[in-house]
mmCIF file of C-alpha atoms in Angstrom:
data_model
loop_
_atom_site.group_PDB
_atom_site.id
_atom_site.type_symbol
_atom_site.label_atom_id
_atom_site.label_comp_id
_atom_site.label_asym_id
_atom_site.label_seq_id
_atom_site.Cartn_x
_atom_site.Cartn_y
_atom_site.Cartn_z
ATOM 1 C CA UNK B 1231 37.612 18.121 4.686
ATOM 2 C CA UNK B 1232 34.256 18.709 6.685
ATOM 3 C CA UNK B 1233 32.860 20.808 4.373
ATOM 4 C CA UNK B 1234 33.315 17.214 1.783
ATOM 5 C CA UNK B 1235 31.806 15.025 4.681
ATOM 6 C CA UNK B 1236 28.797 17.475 4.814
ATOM 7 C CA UNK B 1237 27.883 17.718 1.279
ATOM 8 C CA UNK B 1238 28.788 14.024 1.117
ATOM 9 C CA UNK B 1239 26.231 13.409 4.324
ATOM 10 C CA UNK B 1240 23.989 15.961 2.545
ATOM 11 C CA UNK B 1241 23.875 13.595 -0.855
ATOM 12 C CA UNK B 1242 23.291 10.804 0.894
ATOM 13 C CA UNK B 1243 20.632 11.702 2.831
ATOM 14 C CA UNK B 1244 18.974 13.452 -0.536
ATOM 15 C CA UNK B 1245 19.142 10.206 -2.260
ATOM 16 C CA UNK B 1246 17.850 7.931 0.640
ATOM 17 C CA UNK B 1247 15.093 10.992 1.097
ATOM 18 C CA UNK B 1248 13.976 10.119 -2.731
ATOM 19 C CA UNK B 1249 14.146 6.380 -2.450
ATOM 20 C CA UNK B 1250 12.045 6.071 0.561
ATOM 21 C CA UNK B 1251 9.483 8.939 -1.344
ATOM 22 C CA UNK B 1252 6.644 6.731 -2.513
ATOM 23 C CA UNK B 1253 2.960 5.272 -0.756
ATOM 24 C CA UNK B 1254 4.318 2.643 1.393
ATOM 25 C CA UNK B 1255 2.412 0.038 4.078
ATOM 26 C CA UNK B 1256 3.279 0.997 7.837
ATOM 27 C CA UNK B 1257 3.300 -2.172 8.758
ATOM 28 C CA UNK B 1258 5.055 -4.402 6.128
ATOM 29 C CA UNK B 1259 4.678 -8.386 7.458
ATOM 30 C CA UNK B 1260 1.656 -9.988 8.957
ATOM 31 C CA UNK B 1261 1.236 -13.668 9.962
ATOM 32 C CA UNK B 1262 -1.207 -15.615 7.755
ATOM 33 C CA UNK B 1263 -4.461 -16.446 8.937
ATOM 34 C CA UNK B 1264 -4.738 -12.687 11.022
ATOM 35 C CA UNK B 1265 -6.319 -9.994 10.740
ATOM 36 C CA UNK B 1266 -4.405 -7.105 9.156
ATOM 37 C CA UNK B 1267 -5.118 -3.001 9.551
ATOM 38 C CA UNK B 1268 -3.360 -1.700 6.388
ATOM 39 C CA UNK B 1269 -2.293 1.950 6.945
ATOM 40 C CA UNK B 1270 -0.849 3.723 3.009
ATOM 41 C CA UNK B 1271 1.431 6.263 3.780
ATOM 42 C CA UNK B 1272 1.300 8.802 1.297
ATOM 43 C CA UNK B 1273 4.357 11.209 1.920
ATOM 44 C CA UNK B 1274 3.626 13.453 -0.673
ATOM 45 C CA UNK B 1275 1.991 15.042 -3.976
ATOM 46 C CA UNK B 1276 3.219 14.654 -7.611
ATOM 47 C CA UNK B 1277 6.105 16.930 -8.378
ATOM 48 C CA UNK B 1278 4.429 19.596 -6.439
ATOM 49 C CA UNK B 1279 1.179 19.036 -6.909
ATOM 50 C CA UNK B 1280 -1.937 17.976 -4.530
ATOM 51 C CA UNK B 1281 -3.366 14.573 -4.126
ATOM 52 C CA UNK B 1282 -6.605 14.327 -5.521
ATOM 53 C CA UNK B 1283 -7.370 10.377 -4.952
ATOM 54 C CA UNK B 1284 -5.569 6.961 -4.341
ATOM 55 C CA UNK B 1285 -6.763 3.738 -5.648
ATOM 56 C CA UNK B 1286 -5.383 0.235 -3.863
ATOM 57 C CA UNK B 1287 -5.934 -2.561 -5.796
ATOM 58 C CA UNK B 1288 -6.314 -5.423 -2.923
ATOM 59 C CA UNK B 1289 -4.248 -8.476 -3.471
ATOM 60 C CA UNK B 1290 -5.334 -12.138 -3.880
ATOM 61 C CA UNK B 1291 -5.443 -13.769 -0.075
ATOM 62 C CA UNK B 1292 -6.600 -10.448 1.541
ATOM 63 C CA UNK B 1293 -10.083 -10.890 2.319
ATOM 64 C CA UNK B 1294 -13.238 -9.476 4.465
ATOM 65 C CA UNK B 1295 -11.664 -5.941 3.562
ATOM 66 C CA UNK B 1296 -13.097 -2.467 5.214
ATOM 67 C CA UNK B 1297 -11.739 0.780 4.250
ATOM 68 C CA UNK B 1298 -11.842 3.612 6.761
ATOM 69 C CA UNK B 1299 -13.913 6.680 5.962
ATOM 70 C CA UNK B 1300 -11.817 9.873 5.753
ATOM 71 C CA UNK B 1301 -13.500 13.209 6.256
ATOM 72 C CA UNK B 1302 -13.446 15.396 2.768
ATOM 73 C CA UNK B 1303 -12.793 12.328 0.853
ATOM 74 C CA UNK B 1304 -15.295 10.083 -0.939
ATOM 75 C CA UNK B 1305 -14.585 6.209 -0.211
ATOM 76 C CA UNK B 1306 -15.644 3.708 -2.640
ATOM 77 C CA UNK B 1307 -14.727 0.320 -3.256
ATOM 78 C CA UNK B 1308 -14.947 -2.424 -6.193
ATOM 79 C CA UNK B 1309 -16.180 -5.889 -4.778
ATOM 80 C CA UNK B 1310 -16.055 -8.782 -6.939
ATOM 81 C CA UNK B 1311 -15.566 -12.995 -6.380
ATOM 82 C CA UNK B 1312 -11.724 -14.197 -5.439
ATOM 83 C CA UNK B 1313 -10.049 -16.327 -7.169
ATOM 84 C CA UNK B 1314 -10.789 -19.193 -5.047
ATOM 85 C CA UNK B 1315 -12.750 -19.488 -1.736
ATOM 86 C CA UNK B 1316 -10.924 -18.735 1.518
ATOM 87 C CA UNK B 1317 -11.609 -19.779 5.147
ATOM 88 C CA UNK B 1318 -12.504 -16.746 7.393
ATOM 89 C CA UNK B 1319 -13.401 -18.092 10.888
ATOM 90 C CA UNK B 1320 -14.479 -20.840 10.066
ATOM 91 C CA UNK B 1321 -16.896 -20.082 6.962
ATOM 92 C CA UNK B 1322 -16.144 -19.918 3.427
ATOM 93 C CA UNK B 1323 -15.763 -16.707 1.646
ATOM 94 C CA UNK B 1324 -15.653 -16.577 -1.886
ATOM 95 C CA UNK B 1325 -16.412 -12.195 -2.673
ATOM 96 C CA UNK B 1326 -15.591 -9.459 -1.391
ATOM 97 C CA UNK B 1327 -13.881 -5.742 -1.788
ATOM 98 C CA UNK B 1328 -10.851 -6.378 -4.321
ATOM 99 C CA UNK B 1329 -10.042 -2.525 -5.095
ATOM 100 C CA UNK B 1330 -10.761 0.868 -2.237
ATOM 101 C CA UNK B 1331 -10.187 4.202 -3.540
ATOM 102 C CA UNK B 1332 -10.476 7.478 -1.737
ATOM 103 C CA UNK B 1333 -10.863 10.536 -3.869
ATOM 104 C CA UNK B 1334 -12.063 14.007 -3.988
ATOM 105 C CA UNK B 1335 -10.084 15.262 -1.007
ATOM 106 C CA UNK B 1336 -6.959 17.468 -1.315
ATOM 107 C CA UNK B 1337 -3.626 16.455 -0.041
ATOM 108 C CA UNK B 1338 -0.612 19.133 -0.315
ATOM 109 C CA UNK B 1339 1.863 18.272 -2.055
ATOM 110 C CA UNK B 1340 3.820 19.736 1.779
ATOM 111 C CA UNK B 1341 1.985 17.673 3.863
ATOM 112 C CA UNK B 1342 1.872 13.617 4.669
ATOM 113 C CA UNK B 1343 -1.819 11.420 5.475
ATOM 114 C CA UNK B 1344 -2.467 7.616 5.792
ATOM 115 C CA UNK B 1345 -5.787 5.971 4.192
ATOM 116 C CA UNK B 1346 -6.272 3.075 6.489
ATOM 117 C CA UNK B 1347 -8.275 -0.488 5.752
ATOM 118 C CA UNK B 1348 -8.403 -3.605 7.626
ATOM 119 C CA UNK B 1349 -8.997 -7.298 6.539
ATOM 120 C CA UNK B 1350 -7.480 -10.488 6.964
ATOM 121 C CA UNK B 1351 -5.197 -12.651 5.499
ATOM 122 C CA UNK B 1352 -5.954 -16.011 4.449
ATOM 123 C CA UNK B 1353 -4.878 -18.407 6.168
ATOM 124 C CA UNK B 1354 -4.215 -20.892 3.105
ATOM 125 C CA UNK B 1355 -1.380 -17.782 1.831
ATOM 126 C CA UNK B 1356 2.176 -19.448 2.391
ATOM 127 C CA UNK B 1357 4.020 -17.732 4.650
ATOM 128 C CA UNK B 1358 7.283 -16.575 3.682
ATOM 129 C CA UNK B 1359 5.894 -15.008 0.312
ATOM 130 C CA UNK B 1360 5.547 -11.254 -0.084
ATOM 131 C CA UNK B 1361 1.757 -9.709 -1.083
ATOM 132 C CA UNK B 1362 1.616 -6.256 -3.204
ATOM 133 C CA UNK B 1363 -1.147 -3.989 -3.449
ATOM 134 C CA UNK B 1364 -0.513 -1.870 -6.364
ATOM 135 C CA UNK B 1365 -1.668 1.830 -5.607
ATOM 136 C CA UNK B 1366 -2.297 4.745 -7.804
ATOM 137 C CA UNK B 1367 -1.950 8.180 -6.570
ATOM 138 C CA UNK B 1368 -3.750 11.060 -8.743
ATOM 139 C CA UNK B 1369 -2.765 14.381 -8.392
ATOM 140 C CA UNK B 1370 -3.648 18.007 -9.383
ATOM 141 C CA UNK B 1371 -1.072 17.607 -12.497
ATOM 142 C CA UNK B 1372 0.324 13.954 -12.656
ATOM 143 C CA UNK B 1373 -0.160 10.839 -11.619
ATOM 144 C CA UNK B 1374 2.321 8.287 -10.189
ATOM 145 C CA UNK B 1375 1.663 4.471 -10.477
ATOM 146 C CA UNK B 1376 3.331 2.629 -7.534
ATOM 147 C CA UNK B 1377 2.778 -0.825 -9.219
ATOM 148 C CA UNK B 1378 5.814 -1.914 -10.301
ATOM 149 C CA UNK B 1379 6.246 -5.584 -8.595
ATOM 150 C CA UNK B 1380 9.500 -6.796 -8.453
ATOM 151 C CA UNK B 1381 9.977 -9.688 -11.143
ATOM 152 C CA UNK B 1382 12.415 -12.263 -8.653
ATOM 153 C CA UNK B 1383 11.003 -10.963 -5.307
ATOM 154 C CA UNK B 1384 11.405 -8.150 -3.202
ATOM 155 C CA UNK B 1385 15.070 -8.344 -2.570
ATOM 156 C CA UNK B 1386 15.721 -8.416 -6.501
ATOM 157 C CA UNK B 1387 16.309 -4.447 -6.841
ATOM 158 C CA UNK B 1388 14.631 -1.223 -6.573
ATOM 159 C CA UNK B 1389 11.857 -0.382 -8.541
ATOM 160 C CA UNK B 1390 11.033 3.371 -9.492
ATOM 161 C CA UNK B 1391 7.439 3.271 -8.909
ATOM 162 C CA UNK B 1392 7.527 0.282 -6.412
ATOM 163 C CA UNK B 1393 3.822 -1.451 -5.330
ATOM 164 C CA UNK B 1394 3.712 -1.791 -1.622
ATOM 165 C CA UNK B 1395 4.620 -5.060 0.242
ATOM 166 C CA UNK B 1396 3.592 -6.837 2.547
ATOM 167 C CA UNK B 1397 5.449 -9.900 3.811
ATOM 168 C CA UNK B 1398 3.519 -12.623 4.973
ATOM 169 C CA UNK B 1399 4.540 -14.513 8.439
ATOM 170 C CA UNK B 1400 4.420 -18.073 9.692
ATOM 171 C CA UNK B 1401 0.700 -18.779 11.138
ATOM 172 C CA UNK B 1402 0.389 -17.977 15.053
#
């Protein structure tokens, strides 16, 4: 009987180990109208292989972004106009950095790192809503494409290769 409770504990714990496996935001809700400082967590490689480079594509509403140089990786960013203009302190902002990507580093497959970024979210976002920022992770061999944004919202099932969310908050 406890040797069935410990594989059965042992499953479990395999399958909620594989579900939770992809880049994810550490902090997953943020009021409008704030300041944000997005930290990916990338908990590992592709099927055993190194990370070479990941690419965030920055959602509409997140604006005035600033990626955080990481030693042994080459940062670059895409800037381009938004959609619409946004209010950022009281000016209007209508450009800005719309995709970061780190590359040329080497993350093991064994080991976990964060790329960090900071921005702010409009304040004319509705609260209540949930944000993705699709992210692709290239490896040695592989690639995986965490972009997959669920089609009714984020409580509407599990995607394989879900994008990161971020949930957005009532105004302060």
């Amino acid at each position: 009987m406890v040797r069935k409770l410990l594989i059965g504990a042992a499953g479990a714990l395999v399958a909620v180990s594989c579900a939770s496996a992809h880049v994810t935001l550490e902090t997953q809700q943020a009021p409008v109208g704030a300041s944000y400082k997005g930290v990916m967590r990338v908990p590992h490689g592709c099927e055993g292989s190194a990370t070479t480079s990941i690419r965030i594509r920055i959602p509409e509403g997140v604006i005035a972004v600033k990626p955080m140089p990481k030693p042994g990786w080459t940062l670059d960013t895409v800037s381009g106009k938004y959609p619409r203009p946004y209010n950022l302190r009281g000016a209007k902002v209508s450009e800005g950095v719309t995709e970061v990507s780190w590359s040329g580093g080497k993350l093991p497959d064994a080991f976990y790192d964060e790329f960090v970024f900071t921005g702010a979210i409009a304040e004319e976002l509705e609260a209540g809503k949930t944000i993705y920022f699709p992210v692709v992770q290239q490896c040695e061999k592989g690639v995986h494409r965490w972009i997959e944004i669920p089609a009714g919202g984020p409580d509407h099932g599990e995607a394989s290769e879900p994008a990161p969310g971020l949930r957005l908050l009532p105004k302060r």
